[in-house]
Coordinates of C-alpha atoms in Angstrom, one line a residue:
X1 CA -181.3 22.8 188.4
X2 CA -179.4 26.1 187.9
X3 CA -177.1 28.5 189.5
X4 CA -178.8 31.7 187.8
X5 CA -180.9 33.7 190.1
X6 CA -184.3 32.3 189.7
X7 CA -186.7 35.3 187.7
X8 CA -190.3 34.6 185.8
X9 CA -188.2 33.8 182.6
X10 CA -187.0 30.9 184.6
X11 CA -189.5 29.7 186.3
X12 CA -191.7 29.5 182.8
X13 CA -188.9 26.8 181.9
X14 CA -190.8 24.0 182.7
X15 CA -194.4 25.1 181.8
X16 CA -192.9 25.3 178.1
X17 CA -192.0 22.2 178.1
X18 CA -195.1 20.8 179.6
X19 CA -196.6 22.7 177.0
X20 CA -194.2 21.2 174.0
X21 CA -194.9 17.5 175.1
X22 CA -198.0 17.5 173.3
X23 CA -196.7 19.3 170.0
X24 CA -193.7 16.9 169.9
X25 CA -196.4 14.3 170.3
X26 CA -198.3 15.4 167.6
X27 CA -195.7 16.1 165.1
X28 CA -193.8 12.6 165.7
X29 CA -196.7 10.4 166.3
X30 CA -196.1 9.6 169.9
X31 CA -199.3 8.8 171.5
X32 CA -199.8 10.8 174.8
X33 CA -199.6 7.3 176.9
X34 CA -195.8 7.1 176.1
X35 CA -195.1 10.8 176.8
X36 CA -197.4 11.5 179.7
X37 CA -195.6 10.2 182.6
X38 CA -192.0 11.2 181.2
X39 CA -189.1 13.1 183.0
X40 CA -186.0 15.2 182.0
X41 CA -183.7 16.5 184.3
X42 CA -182.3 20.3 182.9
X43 CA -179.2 22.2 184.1
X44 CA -179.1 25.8 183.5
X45 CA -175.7 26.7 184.2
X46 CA -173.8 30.5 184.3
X47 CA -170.5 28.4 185.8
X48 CA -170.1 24.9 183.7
X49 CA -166.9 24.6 186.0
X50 CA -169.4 24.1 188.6
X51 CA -171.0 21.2 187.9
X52 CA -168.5 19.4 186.4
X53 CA -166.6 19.6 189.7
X54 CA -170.3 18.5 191.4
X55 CA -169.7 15.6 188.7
X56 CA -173.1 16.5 187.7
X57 CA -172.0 16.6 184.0
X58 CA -169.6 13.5 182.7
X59 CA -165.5 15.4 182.3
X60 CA -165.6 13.4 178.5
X61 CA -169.4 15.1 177.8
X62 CA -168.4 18.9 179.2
X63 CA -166.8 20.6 176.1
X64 CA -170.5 21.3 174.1
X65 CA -170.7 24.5 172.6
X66 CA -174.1 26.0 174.2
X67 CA -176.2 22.6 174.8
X68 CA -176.0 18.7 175.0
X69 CA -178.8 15.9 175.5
X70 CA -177.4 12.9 177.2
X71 CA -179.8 10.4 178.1
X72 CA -182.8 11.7 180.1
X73 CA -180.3 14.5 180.9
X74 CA -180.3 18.1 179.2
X75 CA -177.3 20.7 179.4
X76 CA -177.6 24.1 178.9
X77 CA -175.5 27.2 179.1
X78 CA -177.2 30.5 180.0
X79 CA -177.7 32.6 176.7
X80 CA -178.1 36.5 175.8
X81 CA -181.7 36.4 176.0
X82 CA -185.0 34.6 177.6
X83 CA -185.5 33.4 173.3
X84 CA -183.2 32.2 172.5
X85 CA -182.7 30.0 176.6
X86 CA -186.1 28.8 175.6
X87 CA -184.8 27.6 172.2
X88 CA -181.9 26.2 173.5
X89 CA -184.2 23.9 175.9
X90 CA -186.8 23.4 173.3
X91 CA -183.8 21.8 170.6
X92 CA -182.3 19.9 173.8
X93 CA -185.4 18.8 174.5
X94 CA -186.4 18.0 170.7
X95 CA -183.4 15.8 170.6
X96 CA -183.7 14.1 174.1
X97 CA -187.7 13.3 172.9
X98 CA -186.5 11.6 170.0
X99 CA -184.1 9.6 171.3
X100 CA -187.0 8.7 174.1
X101 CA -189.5 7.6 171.9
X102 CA -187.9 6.9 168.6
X103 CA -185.1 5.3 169.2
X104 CA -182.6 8.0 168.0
X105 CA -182.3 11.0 166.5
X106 CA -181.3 9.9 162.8
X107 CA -178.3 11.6 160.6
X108 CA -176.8 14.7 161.3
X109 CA -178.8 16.9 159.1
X110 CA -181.7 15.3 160.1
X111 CA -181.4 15.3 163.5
X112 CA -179.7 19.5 163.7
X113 CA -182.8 20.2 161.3
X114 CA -185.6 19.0 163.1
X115 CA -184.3 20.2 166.6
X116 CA -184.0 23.7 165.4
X117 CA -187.8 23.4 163.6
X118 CA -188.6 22.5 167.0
X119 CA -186.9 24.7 168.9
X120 CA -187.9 28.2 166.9
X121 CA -191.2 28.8 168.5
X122 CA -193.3 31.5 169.8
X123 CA -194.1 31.9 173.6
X124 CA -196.6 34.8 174.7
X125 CA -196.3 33.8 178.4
X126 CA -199.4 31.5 178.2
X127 CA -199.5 29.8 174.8
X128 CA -196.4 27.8 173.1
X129 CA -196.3 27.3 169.3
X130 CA -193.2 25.2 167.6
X131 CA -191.6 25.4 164.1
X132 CA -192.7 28.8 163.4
X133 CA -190.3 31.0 160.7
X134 CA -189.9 34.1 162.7
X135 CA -191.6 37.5 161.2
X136 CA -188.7 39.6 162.4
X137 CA -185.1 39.5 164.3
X138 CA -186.2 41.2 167.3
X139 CA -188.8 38.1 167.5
X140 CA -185.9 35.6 168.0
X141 CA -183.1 38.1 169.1
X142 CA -179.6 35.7 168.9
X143 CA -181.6 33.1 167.3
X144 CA -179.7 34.3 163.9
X145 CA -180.1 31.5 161.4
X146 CA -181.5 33.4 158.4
X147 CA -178.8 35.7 158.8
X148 CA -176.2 33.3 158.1
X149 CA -178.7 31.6 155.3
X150 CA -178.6 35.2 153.4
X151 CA -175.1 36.2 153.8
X152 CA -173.9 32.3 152.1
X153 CA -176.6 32.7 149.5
X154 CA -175.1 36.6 149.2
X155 CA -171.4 35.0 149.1
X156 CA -172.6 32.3 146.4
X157 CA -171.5 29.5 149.1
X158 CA -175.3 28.1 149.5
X159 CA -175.5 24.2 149.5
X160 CA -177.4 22.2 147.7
X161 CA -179.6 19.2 149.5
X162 CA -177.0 16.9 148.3
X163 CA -174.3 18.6 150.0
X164 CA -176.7 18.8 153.4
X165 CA -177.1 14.9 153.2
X166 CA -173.6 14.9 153.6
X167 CA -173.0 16.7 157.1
X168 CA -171.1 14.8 159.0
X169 CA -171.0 14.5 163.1
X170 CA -168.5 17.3 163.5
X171 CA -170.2 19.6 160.8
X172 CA -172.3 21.6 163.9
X173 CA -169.7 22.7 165.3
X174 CA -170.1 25.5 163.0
X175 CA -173.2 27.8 162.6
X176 CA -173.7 27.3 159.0
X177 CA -174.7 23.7 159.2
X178 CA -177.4 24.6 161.4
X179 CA -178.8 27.0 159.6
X180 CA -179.0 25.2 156.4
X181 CA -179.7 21.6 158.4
X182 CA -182.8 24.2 159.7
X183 CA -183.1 25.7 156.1
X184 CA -183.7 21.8 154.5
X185 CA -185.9 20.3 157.2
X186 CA -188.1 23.5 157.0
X187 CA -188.3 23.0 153.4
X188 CA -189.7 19.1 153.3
X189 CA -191.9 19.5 155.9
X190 CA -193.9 22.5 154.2
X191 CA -193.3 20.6 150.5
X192 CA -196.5 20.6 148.2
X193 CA -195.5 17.0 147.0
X194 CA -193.1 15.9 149.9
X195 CA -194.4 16.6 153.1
X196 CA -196.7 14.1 153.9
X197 CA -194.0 11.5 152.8
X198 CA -191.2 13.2 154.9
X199 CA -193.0 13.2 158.1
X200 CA -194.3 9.4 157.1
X201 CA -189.7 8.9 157.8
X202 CA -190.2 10.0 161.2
X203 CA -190.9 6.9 162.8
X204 CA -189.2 4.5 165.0
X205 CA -186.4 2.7 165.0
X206 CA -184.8 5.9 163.9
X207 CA -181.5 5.1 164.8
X208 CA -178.4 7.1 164.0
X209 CA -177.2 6.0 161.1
X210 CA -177.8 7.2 157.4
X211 CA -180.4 4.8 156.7
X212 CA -183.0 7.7 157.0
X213 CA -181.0 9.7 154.4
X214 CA -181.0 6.6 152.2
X215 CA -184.5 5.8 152.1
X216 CA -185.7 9.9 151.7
X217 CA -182.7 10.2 149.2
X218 CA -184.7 7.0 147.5
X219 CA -188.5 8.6 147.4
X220 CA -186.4 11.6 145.8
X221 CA -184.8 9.9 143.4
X222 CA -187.1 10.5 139.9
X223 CA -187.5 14.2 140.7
X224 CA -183.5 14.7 142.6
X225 CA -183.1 17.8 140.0
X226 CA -186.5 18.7 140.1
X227 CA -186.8 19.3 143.9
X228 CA -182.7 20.6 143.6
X229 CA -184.4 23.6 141.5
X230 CA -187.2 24.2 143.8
X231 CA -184.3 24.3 146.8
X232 CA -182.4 27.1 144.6
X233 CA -185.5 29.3 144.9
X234 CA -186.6 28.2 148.4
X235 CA -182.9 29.3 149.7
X236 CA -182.6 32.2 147.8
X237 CA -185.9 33.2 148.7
X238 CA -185.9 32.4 153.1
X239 CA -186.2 35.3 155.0
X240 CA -187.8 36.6 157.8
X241 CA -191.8 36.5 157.2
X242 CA -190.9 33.9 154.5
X243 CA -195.1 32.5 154.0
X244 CA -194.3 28.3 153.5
X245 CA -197.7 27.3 152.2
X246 CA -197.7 30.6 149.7
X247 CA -194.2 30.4 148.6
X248 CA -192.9 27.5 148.6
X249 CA -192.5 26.6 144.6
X250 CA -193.9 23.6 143.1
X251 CA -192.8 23.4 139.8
X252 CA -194.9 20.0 139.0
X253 CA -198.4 22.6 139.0
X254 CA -197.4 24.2 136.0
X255 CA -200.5 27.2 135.1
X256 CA -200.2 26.6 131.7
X257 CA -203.8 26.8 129.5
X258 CA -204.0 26.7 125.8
X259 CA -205.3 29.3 124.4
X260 CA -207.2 27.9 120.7
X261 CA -205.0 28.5 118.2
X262 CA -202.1 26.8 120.3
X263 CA -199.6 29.4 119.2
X264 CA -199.9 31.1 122.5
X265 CA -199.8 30.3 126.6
X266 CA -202.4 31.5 128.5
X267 CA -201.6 31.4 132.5
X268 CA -203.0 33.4 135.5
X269 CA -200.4 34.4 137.9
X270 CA -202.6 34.8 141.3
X271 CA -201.7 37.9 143.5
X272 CA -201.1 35.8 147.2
X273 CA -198.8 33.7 145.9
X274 CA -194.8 33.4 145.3
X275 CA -192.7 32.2 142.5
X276 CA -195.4 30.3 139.8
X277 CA -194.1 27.4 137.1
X278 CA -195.6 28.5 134.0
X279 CA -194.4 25.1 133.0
X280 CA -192.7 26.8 129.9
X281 CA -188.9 25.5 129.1
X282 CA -187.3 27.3 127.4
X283 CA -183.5 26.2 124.8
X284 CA -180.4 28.6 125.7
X285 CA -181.3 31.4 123.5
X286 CA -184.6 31.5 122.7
X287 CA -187.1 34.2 123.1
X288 CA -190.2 34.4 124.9
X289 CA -193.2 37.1 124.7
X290 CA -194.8 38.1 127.7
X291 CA -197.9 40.6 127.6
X292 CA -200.1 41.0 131.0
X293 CA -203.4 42.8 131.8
X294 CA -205.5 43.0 134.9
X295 CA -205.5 44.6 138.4
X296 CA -204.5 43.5 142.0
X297 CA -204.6 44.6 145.4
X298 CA -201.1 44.8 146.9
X299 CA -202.2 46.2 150.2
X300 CA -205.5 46.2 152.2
X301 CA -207.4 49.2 153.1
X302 CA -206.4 50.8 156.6
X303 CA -209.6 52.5 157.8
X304 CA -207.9 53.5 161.1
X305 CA -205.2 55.5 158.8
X306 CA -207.7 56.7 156.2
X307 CA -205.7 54.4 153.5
X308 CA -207.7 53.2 150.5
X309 CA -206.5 49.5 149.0
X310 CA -203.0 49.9 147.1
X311 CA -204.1 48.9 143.5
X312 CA -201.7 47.7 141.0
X313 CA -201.5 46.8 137.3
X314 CA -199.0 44.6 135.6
X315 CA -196.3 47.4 135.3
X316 CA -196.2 47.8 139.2
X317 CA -196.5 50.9 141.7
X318 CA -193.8 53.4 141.8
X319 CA -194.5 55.1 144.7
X320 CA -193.1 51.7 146.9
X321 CA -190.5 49.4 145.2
X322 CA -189.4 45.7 146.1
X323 CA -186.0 43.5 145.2
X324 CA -185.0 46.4 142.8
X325 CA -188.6 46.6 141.0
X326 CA -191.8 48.5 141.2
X327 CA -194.1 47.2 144.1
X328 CA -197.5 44.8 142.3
X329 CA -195.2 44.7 138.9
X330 CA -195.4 41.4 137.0
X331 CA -191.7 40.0 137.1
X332 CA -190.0 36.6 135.5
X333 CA -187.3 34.9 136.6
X334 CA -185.3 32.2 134.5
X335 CA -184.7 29.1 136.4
X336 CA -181.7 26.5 134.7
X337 CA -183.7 23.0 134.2
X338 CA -181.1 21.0 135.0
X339 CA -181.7 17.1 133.2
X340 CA -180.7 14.1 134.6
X341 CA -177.4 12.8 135.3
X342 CA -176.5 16.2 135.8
X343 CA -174.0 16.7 138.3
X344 CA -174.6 18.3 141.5
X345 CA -172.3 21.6 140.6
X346 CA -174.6 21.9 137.2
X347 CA -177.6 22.6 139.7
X348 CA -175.7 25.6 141.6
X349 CA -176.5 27.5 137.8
X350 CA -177.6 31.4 138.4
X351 CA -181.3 32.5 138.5
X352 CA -182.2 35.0 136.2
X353 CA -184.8 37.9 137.3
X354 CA -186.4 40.0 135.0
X355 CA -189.3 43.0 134.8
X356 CA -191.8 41.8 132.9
X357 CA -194.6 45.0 133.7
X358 CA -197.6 44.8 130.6
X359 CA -195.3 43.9 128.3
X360 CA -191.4 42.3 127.6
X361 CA -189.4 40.1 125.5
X362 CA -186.5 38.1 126.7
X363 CA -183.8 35.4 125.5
X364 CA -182.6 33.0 128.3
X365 CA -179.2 32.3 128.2
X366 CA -179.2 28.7 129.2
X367 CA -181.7 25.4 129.0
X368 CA -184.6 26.9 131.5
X369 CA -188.0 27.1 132.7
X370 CA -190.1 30.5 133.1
X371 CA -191.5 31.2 136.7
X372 CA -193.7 34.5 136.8
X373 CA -195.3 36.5 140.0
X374 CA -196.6 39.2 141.9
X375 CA -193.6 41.4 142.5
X376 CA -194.4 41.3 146.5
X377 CA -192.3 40.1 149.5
X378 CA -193.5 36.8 150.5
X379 CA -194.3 38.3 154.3
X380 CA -196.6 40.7 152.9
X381 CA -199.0 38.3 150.6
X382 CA -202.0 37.6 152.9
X383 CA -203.3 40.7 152.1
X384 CA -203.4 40.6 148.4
X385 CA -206.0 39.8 145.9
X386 CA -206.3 39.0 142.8
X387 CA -204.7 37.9 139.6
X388 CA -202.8 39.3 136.4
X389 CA -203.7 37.5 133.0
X390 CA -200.8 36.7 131.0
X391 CA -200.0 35.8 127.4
X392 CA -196.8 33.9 126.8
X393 CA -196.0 33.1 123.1
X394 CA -192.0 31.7 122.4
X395 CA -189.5 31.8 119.0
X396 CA -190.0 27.7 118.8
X397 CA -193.6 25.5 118.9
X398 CA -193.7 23.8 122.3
X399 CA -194.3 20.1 122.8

């Protein structure tokens, strides 16, 4: 039901949700008996005043922000663009299925979290795909959560997990928690080691209390600093084109390989890939060695332009530069290895980029482990090839 003029952009309303029954159903383990024969009633509304003098919308459920899932009922205020109506449907929806067929929509971040996954899709007209990371703005235009994840990380006001666990009912009111709620449940579901154990939470009862913060908080609860670290990188990392399966650091797959006299690290740092654990910790103040030799693609041939491969060796390409250093360069960052007990502050320490090229030597300035890459933003690693060779040799013998 809406009082908006009726155009194609409306009428495709309900063929994307059609569409999305199936996905949710997929993702959440619903199986298509329960969902087949279920109904929604949406209202699209220019004039809330409208229906809540129609009492179409309860006066003590009217004051929502932009949309509101009550029962087998969806609210939704018209938006700026046909992408970002769709998403507002798609996260009402989300939250309406959940409540359908599992009971409840779980804790705050939780619940924010997975209905934005759900909600950022791609829809070509015919085809609907959910919980995509958008390539570019003008993909999701007034979608604007990675906007707000990169100006907190620029302000230094990024939080950590432990702070997300701790959203409370009132936190959405605010853009920030959804980002980051978004930010967190994007993470876990794409983990290396976690996401087949997250999705395994998703399951009925999922009531709304904290119980599913408890028991994921629990499964955590050996590595809490470990996956802490591998947040700090994720989030300062996110942005648009951001490639999950390639980027996402695990820091438990160290590359490390002996070489025979023991005195020095041999590791391959692969060319398609993001931030590698060279499983190297290294004491505040101690030095580390790093040579590099090789060659890598850093950008396909373009036959239609007449444009050969871009090859690169460890000290990078001039002629393009990314984050500050030459594109296909080797680069290091620094991450702080925080131990347990720590508290959660400890974990907010700095990361600590460096040019590495053919050949550097640096002191970290606090207790960390050494990541090495391809210098090569995470949208643009599909295309590349190869691998540098790396020798790493450190002031102190290693364990």
């Amino acid at each position: 039901m809406t009082d908006l003029p009726i155009d194609d952009g409306i009428r495709q309303l309900p063929i994307v949700f059609e569409q999305a029954l199936p996905l949710w159903g997929k993702e959440f383990a619903v199986p298509e008996s329960q969902w087949k024969e279920a109904k929604v009633t949406a209202y699209l509304m220019l004039h809330r005043d409208r229906f809540v003098e129609l009492k179409l919308i309860p006066v003590d459920s009217s004051h929502f922000r932009n949309g509101y899932q009550l029962e087998d009922r969806l609210y939704l205020l018209e938006q700026p663009s046909a992408y970002y109506r769709r998403h507002l449907l798609l996260h009402e929806a989300t939250h309406w299925y959940l409540w359908k067929f599992l009971g409840g929509n779980g804790p705050p971040w939780f619940s924010e979290g997975q209905c934005e996954r759900m909600g950022t899709h791609r829809w070509d007209g015919n085809q609907l795909t959910l919980g995509v990371l958008p390539s570019t703005t003008e993909e999701v235009p007034y979608w604007g959560r990675i906007k707000v994840i990169r100006d907190d990380v620029k302000q230094g006001i990024a939080p950590s997990l432990s702070s997300i666990f701790k959203y409370s009912d009132t936190a959405h009111r605010a853009d920030s928690p959804y980002a980051w709620s978004w930010a967190a449940v994007t993470f876990f579901s794409n983990h290396p080691r976690y996401g087949d154990s997250f999705r395994k939470l998703i399951k009925p009862p999922l009531d709304y209390s904290n119980a599913l913060t408890q028991s994921w908080t629990e499964v955590l609860h050996d590595e809490r600093n470990l996956v802490e670290t591998e947040w700090q990188i994720f989030r300062e990392e996110l942005d648009y084109g951001f490639d999950l399966e390639r980027s996402i650091v695990n820091l438990k797959a160290p590359l490390i390989a002996r070489s025979p006299n023991h005195s020095v690290l041999k590791v391959v740092v692969a060319a398609d890939r993001g931030w590698q654990a060279t499983g190297i910790r290294l004491k505040s103040n101690q030095s580390v060695k790093i040579q590099a030799r090789g060659k890598i693609r850093v950008r396909q041939a373009k036959e239609s332009a007449n444009e050969p491969d871009w090859l690169s060796e460890p000290q990078g390409i001039t002629l393009e530069y990314c984050q500050g250093y030459p594109l296909g360069a080797l680069v290091g960052m620094f991450v702080p290895d925080a131990a347990p007990g720590d508290r959660e502050e400890k974990l907010e320490s700095k990361l600590t980029h460096m040019l590495v090229g053919s050949a550097a030597q640096q002191r970290s300035t606090a207790d960390s482990q050494l990541l090495l890459k391809i210098n090569e933003r995470s949208s643009q690693l599909l295309d590349n090839l190869g691998s540098y060779e790396v020798e790493i040799s450190v002031t102190e013998q290693l364990d």
